XYZ file of C-alpha atoms in Angstrom:
585
model
C 0.000 0.000 0.000
C 0.990 3.574 -0.650
C 0.003 6.826 1.031
C -0.653 9.581 -1.422
C 0.050 13.287 -1.071
C -3.583 13.842 -0.110
C -3.231 11.454 2.841
C -5.372 8.627 1.441
C -4.231 5.010 1.080
C -3.664 3.629 -2.447
C -2.613 0.236 -3.866
C -0.003 -0.536 -6.509
C -1.372 -1.806 -9.792
C 0.163 -5.238 -9.213
C -1.164 -5.647 -5.647
C -3.802 -8.374 -5.004
C -6.405 -5.763 -4.037
C -5.901 -3.819 -7.279
C -6.052 -7.031 -9.299
C -9.346 -7.975 -7.640
C -10.772 -4.572 -8.476
C -9.632 -4.910 -12.094
C -11.250 -8.365 -12.338
C -14.540 -6.954 -11.053
C -14.394 -4.093 -13.564
C -13.795 -6.464 -16.496
C -16.702 -8.651 -15.394
C -18.915 -5.561 -15.193
C -17.881 -4.526 -18.722
C -18.830 -8.010 -19.971
C -22.274 -7.627 -18.262
C -21.650 -10.440 -15.801
C -23.136 -8.313 -13.037
C -23.684 -11.103 -10.525
C -20.038 -12.250 -10.607
C -18.830 -8.622 -10.653
C -20.910 -7.894 -7.551
C -19.323 -10.784 -5.624
C -15.789 -9.666 -6.565
C -16.557 -6.034 -5.622
C -17.734 -7.231 -2.222
C -14.478 -9.144 -1.629
C -12.369 -6.140 -2.678
C -14.517 -3.870 -0.490
C -13.595 -5.855 2.643
C -9.905 -5.609 1.803
C -10.128 -1.844 1.217
C -11.962 -1.382 4.509
C -9.394 -3.365 6.470
C -6.560 -1.260 5.010
C -8.573 1.973 5.603
C -8.331 2.905 1.938
C -11.534 4.888 2.150
C -11.622 6.251 -1.374
C -11.198 2.769 -2.847
C -13.689 1.414 -0.352
C -16.316 4.006 -1.387
C -15.747 3.223 -5.076
C -16.257 -0.507 -4.481
C -19.343 0.154 -2.374
C -20.729 2.329 -5.147
C -20.198 -0.402 -7.772
C -21.891 -3.022 -5.575
C -25.037 -0.871 -5.620
C -24.744 -0.392 -9.384
C -24.523 -4.136 -9.939
C -27.624 -4.752 -7.828
C -29.597 -2.237 -9.897
C -28.238 -3.582 -13.206
C -29.581 -7.045 -12.450
C -33.059 -7.725 -13.770
C -34.307 -9.008 -10.421
C -36.497 -6.685 -8.370
C -34.491 -5.636 -5.340
C -35.854 -3.757 -2.363
C -34.639 -0.298 -1.429
C -32.669 -1.585 1.566
C -30.562 -3.825 -0.698
C -29.078 -1.075 -2.848
C -29.807 2.284 -1.174
C -27.437 1.565 1.712
C -24.531 1.044 -0.682
C -24.906 4.468 -2.304
C -25.622 6.197 1.010
C -22.448 4.719 2.513
C -20.408 5.624 -0.576
C -21.542 9.278 -0.543
C -20.929 9.594 3.200
C -17.388 8.180 2.858
C -16.577 10.496 -0.084
C -17.680 13.517 1.932
C -16.549 12.734 5.469
C -14.097 9.764 5.814
C -11.493 10.539 3.193
C -8.528 12.652 4.234
C -9.756 15.407 1.938
C -13.470 15.577 1.029
C -14.257 14.461 -2.515
C -17.535 16.194 -3.415
C -17.032 15.556 -7.132
C -16.991 11.799 -6.502
C -20.082 12.085 -4.274
C -21.877 13.974 -7.053
C -20.879 11.302 -9.558
C -22.234 8.524 -7.346
C -25.444 10.416 -6.678
C -26.242 11.041 -10.325
C -25.396 7.493 -11.351
C -27.800 6.295 -8.688
C -30.451 8.805 -9.832
C -30.230 7.733 -13.477
C -30.542 4.063 -12.538
C -33.630 4.836 -10.434
C -35.166 6.686 -13.369
C -34.397 3.732 -15.626
C -36.327 1.404 -13.325
C -39.119 3.945 -12.662
C -38.317 4.093 -8.930
C -39.011 7.810 -8.574
C -40.146 7.422 -4.971
C -36.502 6.738 -3.955
C -34.973 9.513 -6.057
C -35.560 12.587 -3.775
C -33.880 10.936 -0.786
C -30.898 9.969 -2.921
C -30.490 13.462 -4.428
C -30.851 15.415 -1.206
C -27.882 13.685 0.453
C -25.601 16.214 -1.186
C -24.734 19.171 1.067
C -26.106 22.703 0.550
C -22.529 24.032 0.386
C -22.374 23.015 -3.279
C -24.203 26.234 -4.251
C -25.823 26.221 -7.671
C -25.201 22.494 -8.022
C -27.260 21.849 -4.889
C -30.027 24.050 -6.368
C -30.014 21.853 -9.470
C -30.241 18.732 -7.258
C -33.237 20.232 -5.400
C -34.921 21.002 -8.727
C -34.428 17.410 -9.908
C -35.811 16.147 -6.591
C -38.853 18.373 -7.081
C -39.500 16.853 -10.518
C -39.185 13.372 -8.985
C -42.118 14.189 -6.677
C -44.245 14.823 -9.772
C -43.444 11.292 -10.975
C -44.804 9.610 -7.881
C -46.300 6.239 -8.918
C -49.668 6.813 -7.259
C -50.273 10.581 -7.235
C -48.115 13.676 -7.839
C -47.002 15.176 -4.525
C -47.359 18.818 -5.507
C -46.768 20.291 -2.074
C -43.417 18.548 -1.753
C -42.701 19.601 -5.320
C -43.426 23.224 -4.357
C -41.185 23.053 -1.294
C -38.147 21.696 -3.128
C -38.714 23.925 -6.157
C -38.641 26.912 -3.791
C -35.377 25.647 -2.299
C -33.989 25.377 -5.818
C -35.145 28.903 -6.662
C -33.495 30.303 -3.549
C -30.282 28.450 -4.375
C -30.222 29.796 -7.925
C -30.925 33.275 -6.583
C -27.971 33.105 -4.189
C -25.815 31.971 -7.119
C -26.996 34.969 -9.230
C -28.699 32.766 -11.832
C -31.869 34.829 -12.188
C -33.413 32.996 -15.128
C -33.425 29.593 -13.432
C -34.565 31.117 -10.128
C -37.507 32.786 -11.891
C -38.490 29.505 -13.532
C -38.472 27.585 -10.242
C -40.425 30.228 -8.309
C -42.973 30.506 -11.093
C -43.524 26.756 -10.975
C -44.061 27.071 -7.221
C -46.709 29.726 -7.871
C -48.475 27.448 -10.334
C -48.313 24.300 -8.236
C -49.698 25.924 -5.093
C -53.022 26.470 -6.804
C -52.921 23.038 -8.476
C -52.283 21.254 -5.181
C -55.485 22.750 -3.765
C -57.839 22.691 -6.743
C -56.425 20.375 -9.431
C -54.096 17.728 -7.930
C -53.547 16.006 -11.274
C -53.106 19.196 -13.262
C -49.392 18.799 -14.048
C -49.632 15.136 -15.017
C -52.734 15.614 -17.181
C -51.171 18.572 -18.971
C -48.067 16.528 -19.702
C -50.071 13.616 -21.111
C -52.361 15.910 -23.112
C -49.804 18.259 -24.599
C -46.763 16.002 -24.733
C -44.601 18.579 -22.923
C -42.515 18.199 -19.804
C -43.879 18.960 -16.369
C -41.860 22.138 -16.019
C -43.074 23.407 -19.412
C -46.660 22.663 -18.411
C -46.144 24.638 -15.204
C -44.918 27.627 -17.186
C -48.086 27.664 -19.308
C -50.526 27.386 -16.415
C -52.312 30.652 -15.546
C -51.706 32.369 -12.227
C -54.211 31.153 -9.636
C -54.932 32.215 -6.091
C -53.421 29.998 -3.363
C -54.594 29.624 0.218
C -50.993 29.445 1.407
C -50.891 33.203 1.890
C -47.399 33.501 3.410
C -45.659 31.402 0.739
C -47.839 32.955 -1.949
C -46.840 36.477 -0.925
C -43.153 35.563 -0.709
C -43.117 33.960 -4.154
C -45.020 36.829 -5.786
C -42.698 39.390 -4.210
C -39.579 37.540 -5.343
C -40.936 37.097 -8.869
C -41.905 40.757 -9.057
C -38.474 41.846 -7.824
C -36.750 39.654 -10.406
C -38.931 41.022 -13.195
C -38.118 44.576 -12.089
C -34.395 43.775 -12.213
C -34.892 42.413 -15.737
C -37.016 45.507 -16.654
C -40.018 43.294 -17.435
C -42.473 45.808 -15.995
C -45.624 44.168 -17.349
C -44.958 40.870 -15.563
C -43.709 42.656 -12.454
C -47.000 44.573 -12.226
C -48.948 41.306 -12.372
C -46.982 39.780 -9.499
C -47.160 42.884 -7.321
C -50.892 43.195 -7.949
C -51.265 39.565 -6.869
C -49.720 40.594 -3.545
C -52.811 42.694 -2.892
C -54.962 39.534 -2.880
C -53.696 38.382 0.504
C -55.253 39.743 3.692
C -53.208 37.454 5.991
C -49.931 39.384 5.880
C -49.006 42.021 8.449
C -49.951 45.716 7.999
C -46.260 46.620 7.738
C -45.742 44.250 4.806
C -48.990 45.370 3.173
C -47.853 49.000 3.284
C -44.455 47.983 1.874
C -45.982 45.973 -0.971
C -48.455 48.749 -1.844
C -45.680 51.328 -1.938
C -43.552 49.095 -4.181
C -46.525 48.518 -6.490
C -47.160 52.250 -6.901
C -43.447 52.952 -7.359
C -43.224 50.221 -9.992
C -46.092 51.763 -11.951
C -44.431 55.190 -11.827
C -41.143 53.709 -13.069
C -42.981 51.942 -15.859
C -44.762 55.152 -16.838
C -41.458 57.033 -16.977
C -39.906 54.405 -19.215
C -39.638 55.647 -22.793
C -41.900 53.852 -25.236
C -43.979 52.089 -22.584
C -47.646 51.747 -23.649
C -50.055 53.757 -21.540
C -52.207 51.783 -19.132
C -55.843 52.693 -18.688
C -58.604 51.299 -16.522
C -60.747 49.960 -19.322
C -61.653 46.485 -20.578
C -59.223 46.927 -23.494
C -56.241 47.828 -21.288
C -57.525 45.799 -18.374
C -55.519 45.958 -15.198
C -57.741 44.064 -12.794
C -57.004 44.471 -9.105
C -58.672 42.771 -6.151
C -58.542 45.914 -3.991
C -61.171 46.996 -3.105
C -63.525 44.024 -2.865
C -66.782 44.599 -4.760
C -69.644 42.138 -4.378
C -71.738 42.246 -7.534
C -74.644 40.650 -5.642
C -74.915 43.794 -3.484
C -75.203 46.252 -6.382
C -78.564 48.017 -6.601
C -79.934 49.881 -9.616
C -82.503 52.534 -8.639
C -84.617 54.414 -11.164
C -85.336 58.101 -10.389
C -83.439 58.089 -7.075
C -84.607 61.609 -6.170
C -88.184 60.389 -5.754
C -89.787 58.313 -3.027
C -91.688 55.104 -3.651
C -91.282 52.404 -6.281
C -90.593 53.285 -9.878
C -91.008 51.026 -12.882
C -93.235 49.796 -15.667
C -96.250 48.034 -14.172
C -99.222 46.210 -15.631
C -102.721 46.080 -14.121
C -104.900 43.157 -15.022
C -108.643 43.759 -15.078
C -109.942 43.176 -11.568
C -106.444 42.454 -10.233
C -105.599 43.337 -6.640
C -102.437 45.329 -7.429
C -100.129 46.303 -10.314
C -97.423 43.809 -11.329
C -93.993 44.609 -12.844
C -93.600 44.011 -16.557
C -90.379 42.652 -18.069
C -88.845 44.626 -20.905
C -86.307 43.032 -23.287
C -85.408 40.313 -20.800
C -84.882 42.700 -17.882
C -87.392 44.022 -15.397
C -85.607 47.397 -15.235
C -86.499 50.085 -17.726
C -86.442 53.862 -17.895
C -86.978 56.687 -20.325
C -84.343 58.736 -22.105
C -83.030 61.531 -19.915
C -84.063 59.858 -16.655
C -81.414 59.567 -13.943
C -80.479 56.074 -12.774
C -78.546 55.618 -9.509
C -76.246 52.617 -9.099
C -75.254 51.818 -5.511
C -71.955 49.911 -5.256
C -70.703 48.486 -1.944
C -66.897 48.548 -1.756
C -64.797 47.005 1.016
C -61.122 47.430 1.820
C -59.772 43.880 2.459
C -56.419 45.223 3.670
C -55.524 46.340 7.154
C -54.115 49.654 5.901
C -56.004 52.644 4.538
C -56.412 53.262 0.794
C -58.143 55.853 -1.386
C -60.130 55.345 -4.578
C -60.051 58.321 -6.921
C -62.114 59.017 -10.052
C -64.430 56.083 -9.294
C -66.857 55.440 -12.148
C -68.672 52.626 -13.925
C -67.918 51.106 -17.304
C -71.116 50.563 -19.293
C -71.945 48.999 -22.629
C -74.720 50.400 -24.802
C -76.564 48.402 -27.460
C -78.766 50.408 -29.808
C -81.852 48.858 -31.479
C -81.332 47.285 -34.883
C -83.548 49.835 -36.629
C -82.056 52.858 -34.850
C -80.420 55.593 -36.882
C -76.714 56.251 -36.448
C -75.970 59.152 -34.129
C -72.730 60.825 -33.122
C -74.087 62.059 -29.804
C -73.162 60.075 -26.674
C -75.669 57.387 -25.735
C -75.296 57.925 -22.005
C -73.431 59.919 -19.369
C -71.849 58.462 -16.226
C -70.898 60.517 -13.184
C -67.521 60.213 -11.409
C -66.901 60.122 -7.672
C -63.800 62.186 -6.974
C -62.485 60.366 -3.910
C -63.474 57.510 -1.591
C -61.311 57.007 1.514
C -61.369 53.525 3.070
C -59.679 52.594 6.320
C -58.476 49.067 6.955
C -61.430 46.662 6.725
C -63.921 49.503 6.165
C -67.002 49.116 3.956
C -68.573 52.060 2.118
C -71.368 52.607 -0.382
C -70.605 54.561 -3.544
C -73.433 56.079 -5.595
C -72.824 56.582 -9.322
C -75.402 58.274 -11.547
C -76.102 57.153 -15.135
C -78.194 59.287 -17.502
C -79.150 57.514 -20.762
C -79.743 59.802 -23.749
C -80.960 57.418 -26.462
C -83.117 54.337 -26.759
C -81.412 50.971 -26.391
C -80.115 48.599 -23.740
C -77.487 49.619 -21.185
C -75.391 47.052 -19.292
C -72.962 47.717 -16.423
C -69.724 45.803 -17.108
C -67.343 46.961 -14.385
C -65.909 49.705 -12.212
C -62.777 51.729 -12.933
C -60.813 53.873 -10.514
C -57.368 55.154 -9.549
C -55.813 53.397 -6.565
C -54.234 56.022 -4.290
C -54.621 58.500 -7.173
C -51.782 56.772 -9.075
C -52.550 53.261 -10.320
C -55.441 52.852 -12.821
C -57.422 49.706 -12.046
C -60.548 47.961 -13.279
C -62.928 45.506 -11.621
C -65.258 43.426 -13.779
C -68.758 43.000 -12.358
C -70.272 39.641 -13.257
C -73.324 37.875 -11.903
C -74.263 34.241 -12.592
C -77.600 33.856 -14.301
C -80.273 31.281 -13.744
C -79.160 27.644 -13.748
C -80.329 25.882 -16.924
C -81.653 22.328 -16.527
C -83.590 21.849 -19.756
C -81.225 19.394 -21.457
C -78.919 16.646 -20.230
C -75.842 18.609 -21.315
C -76.944 21.625 -19.293
C -77.499 19.526 -16.188
C -74.116 17.811 -16.461
C -72.055 20.879 -17.407
C -73.711 23.337 -14.955
C -74.784 25.822 -17.629
C -76.071 29.244 -16.617
C -78.146 31.745 -18.542
C -76.995 35.298 -19.121
C -77.770 37.545 -16.158
C -79.673 40.800 -16.737
C -79.727 42.265 -13.215
C -77.014 44.801 -14.076
C -78.758 46.020 -17.214
C -81.837 48.059 -18.070
C -83.782 49.111 -21.140
C -84.026 52.738 -22.291
C -87.264 53.545 -24.147
C -88.216 57.114 -25.148
C -91.891 56.114 -25.389
C -92.195 55.828 -21.612
C -93.692 58.904 -19.913
C -92.049 60.387 -16.834
C -94.612 61.087 -14.151
C -93.562 62.162 -10.649
C -96.006 61.627 -7.769
C -95.405 63.343 -4.400
C -97.588 63.125 -1.283
C -97.879 66.467 0.490
C -99.101 66.883 4.075
C -99.889 63.194 4.284
C -100.138 62.159 7.973
C -98.411 59.139 9.483
C -101.168 58.637 12.096
C -104.732 59.919 12.592
C -107.004 60.047 15.640
C -110.370 58.329 15.182
C -112.910 60.795 13.777
C -110.348 63.405 12.692
C -109.790 64.590 9.110
C -106.595 65.714 7.383
C -106.297 67.454 4.041
C -103.561 65.885 1.916
C -102.449 66.460 -1.660
C -100.964 64.308 -4.390
C -98.792 66.413 -6.675
C -98.340 64.903 -10.157
C -95.643 66.335 -12.412
C -95.165 65.258 -16.009
C -91.426 65.598 -16.693
C -91.450 63.728 -19.963
C -92.105 64.724 -23.549
C -95.269 62.607 -23.875
C -98.752 63.190 -22.533
C -99.834 60.995 -19.594
C -103.292 59.519 -20.090
C -105.583 57.299 -17.998
C -103.981 58.174 -14.685
C -105.273 55.859 -11.954
C -105.152 56.127 -8.186
C -105.084 52.810 -6.314
C -106.263 52.693 -2.686
C -106.103 49.824 -0.222
C -108.953 51.312 1.933
C -111.158 53.446 -0.337
C -113.726 54.222 2.379
C -111.044 56.121 4.337
C -110.433 58.667 1.558
C -112.448 61.447 -0.056
C -110.880 62.236 -3.435
C -111.737 65.617 -4.972
C -111.436 66.669 -8.584
C -108.015 67.328 -10.131
C -106.937 70.953 -10.354
C -104.348 72.609 -12.541
C -101.754 74.433 -10.442
C -102.101 78.172 -11.025
C -105.578 77.914 -12.654
C -108.748 79.653 -11.420
C -111.375 77.824 -9.375
C -113.947 78.120 -12.153
C -113.847 75.457 -14.820
C -111.027 73.650 -13.136
C -112.742 70.242 -13.215
C -113.563 68.246 -16.309
C -116.961 66.484 -15.945
C -118.610 64.150 -18.454
C -122.373 63.861 -19.217
C -123.039 61.952 -15.999
C -121.262 64.545 -13.844
C -118.439 62.158 -13.001
C -114.906 63.277 -12.212
C -112.087 62.421 -14.643
C -110.052 60.179 -12.296
C -109.908 56.395 -11.919
C -109.892 55.039 -8.374
C -109.380 51.262 -8.031
C -110.079 48.979 -5.082
C -110.105 45.255 -4.483
C -113.869 45.361 -3.905
C -115.897 48.400 -4.921
C -119.707 48.680 -4.560
C -121.514 49.174 -7.830
C -123.092 52.409 -6.546
C -119.635 54.009 -6.246
C -118.354 53.320 -9.780
C -117.268 56.325 -11.885
C -115.939 55.887 -15.458
C -114.182 58.909 -17.013
C -111.065 59.813 -19.017
C -108.225 61.921 -17.637
C -105.378 63.594 -19.604
C -102.328 65.525 -18.329
C -100.730 67.722 -20.974
C -96.983 68.015 -21.502
C -94.940 69.633 -18.715
C -98.003 70.567 -16.629
C -98.701 70.060 -12.894
C -101.909 68.951 -11.194
C -103.223 68.457 -7.658
C -105.752 65.801 -6.558
C -107.915 66.677 -3.502
C -111.445 66.454 -2.114
C -114.433 64.236 -2.913
C -114.113 60.406 -2.998
C -114.491 58.934 -6.462
C -114.307 55.138 -6.758
C -114.219 52.986 -9.855
C -112.858 49.743 -11.214
C -111.765 48.492 -14.593
C -108.399 48.213 -16.352
C -105.801 50.848 -17.063
């Protein structure tokens, strides 16, 4: 035996131990793996007795290779111990550590496991290498992560995410930004898949014929319930994209940071400040396309939270009572709403429509919403003439301040100018008066169950709750109760007035007054405001007043049938004698 300059024990080429090792190598080359394994085991004992640790580790490594090269199915304990012992000796027992030999043994073992499809053993074999190897250890972690996707029963995506993150951090410490970005992006994809689509990676690979990592790159960004890891990954990805001057992708990752309400207020303030600063840097960059808060340049942000189910559309908000288009069946107890063009909401041109939007700040820090308005879509009738004038006007709320967790109601006014159908598509605003953002407002329609395909695929009809019809043929009649008491003492009388104002361009005919208790009221004749007392009422041949009064049950002796007309832009007052009638309007 000889002692080398590195302190390890070696054997001369003509020594019995070296000859035994050469015999085992020749047998291995001739594919006599069983005989080669027995010779390697004999040489291994000799190397161990002489404390030639490097030779001992090499023989131990080849014993494991021979076991895996045999066609027999061996258990993990029969071959894994050989490679584990070889790697440990290369790293710790030799006079000088031999990491290059440990890496060689590890990758030979890994390739043999892949050849036999034993991916369940591969992560443990790869992760024996120390973290001091730098970028090489990051590559080993990445390969171990891919091995978890090849699990024989089910892909272990959470373990894949953990080791892919370790690989990304290793690449980042080694200043290999491209590989670090790839690993962290795969973590972002797999977090959502592990919660909602456990077989997503494997199915994509079988369907598209691409590798698992390529499938992860093509998967869209999804929200993960692992808020801490999710925020860390998005922040790292956004920082890397900023360093690479990929401002569009960086904005997406920083906006995704706003989705999490589980992080501390200090981090939320830091992320919001970085997001606004990133947008300002992008705006200052020469040649950068201008962002706008519109469906075409959509920049959708989850702050603030807007529940489309809570949105209310109110016709003529300045008036009290219920507004709408109603139908009254002959002898019916009360008017019923009529649907118009698939939606129960309808108004006339020029009528104000108030939209109440409930906004909530999901963060724990305060924010402001500036220039808050609604994005609407107008569809003109097929036979309508082309017009250059705007079809509608939408108001803008200058500023809405929201503290952490605060909920507020924002009122936006819409004034349609032409006939057609108006649909509310979303809300646009400036976050903190800097970042233009857009929130789409969608509501699921009625569940369709007519056909088998609709029942199996959960098909929904188009929802019309955020739309209304504009028809210029509808009159605009305002009704206001004046001096109407809330309570009355038995036997007392109170004079009240109903003021009717025609604000539309059409005449209002056949005006009817509906009473729940007609015997409690005494309705007088209508009177034009500003007219003289003489000739103010319009009587027919029977002396009846020109007003319809309907009740659920009216005695025949109290019926009065007349016609009543209000001219354009005129005002009337109803007061006095009770007039009861029935019929249809």
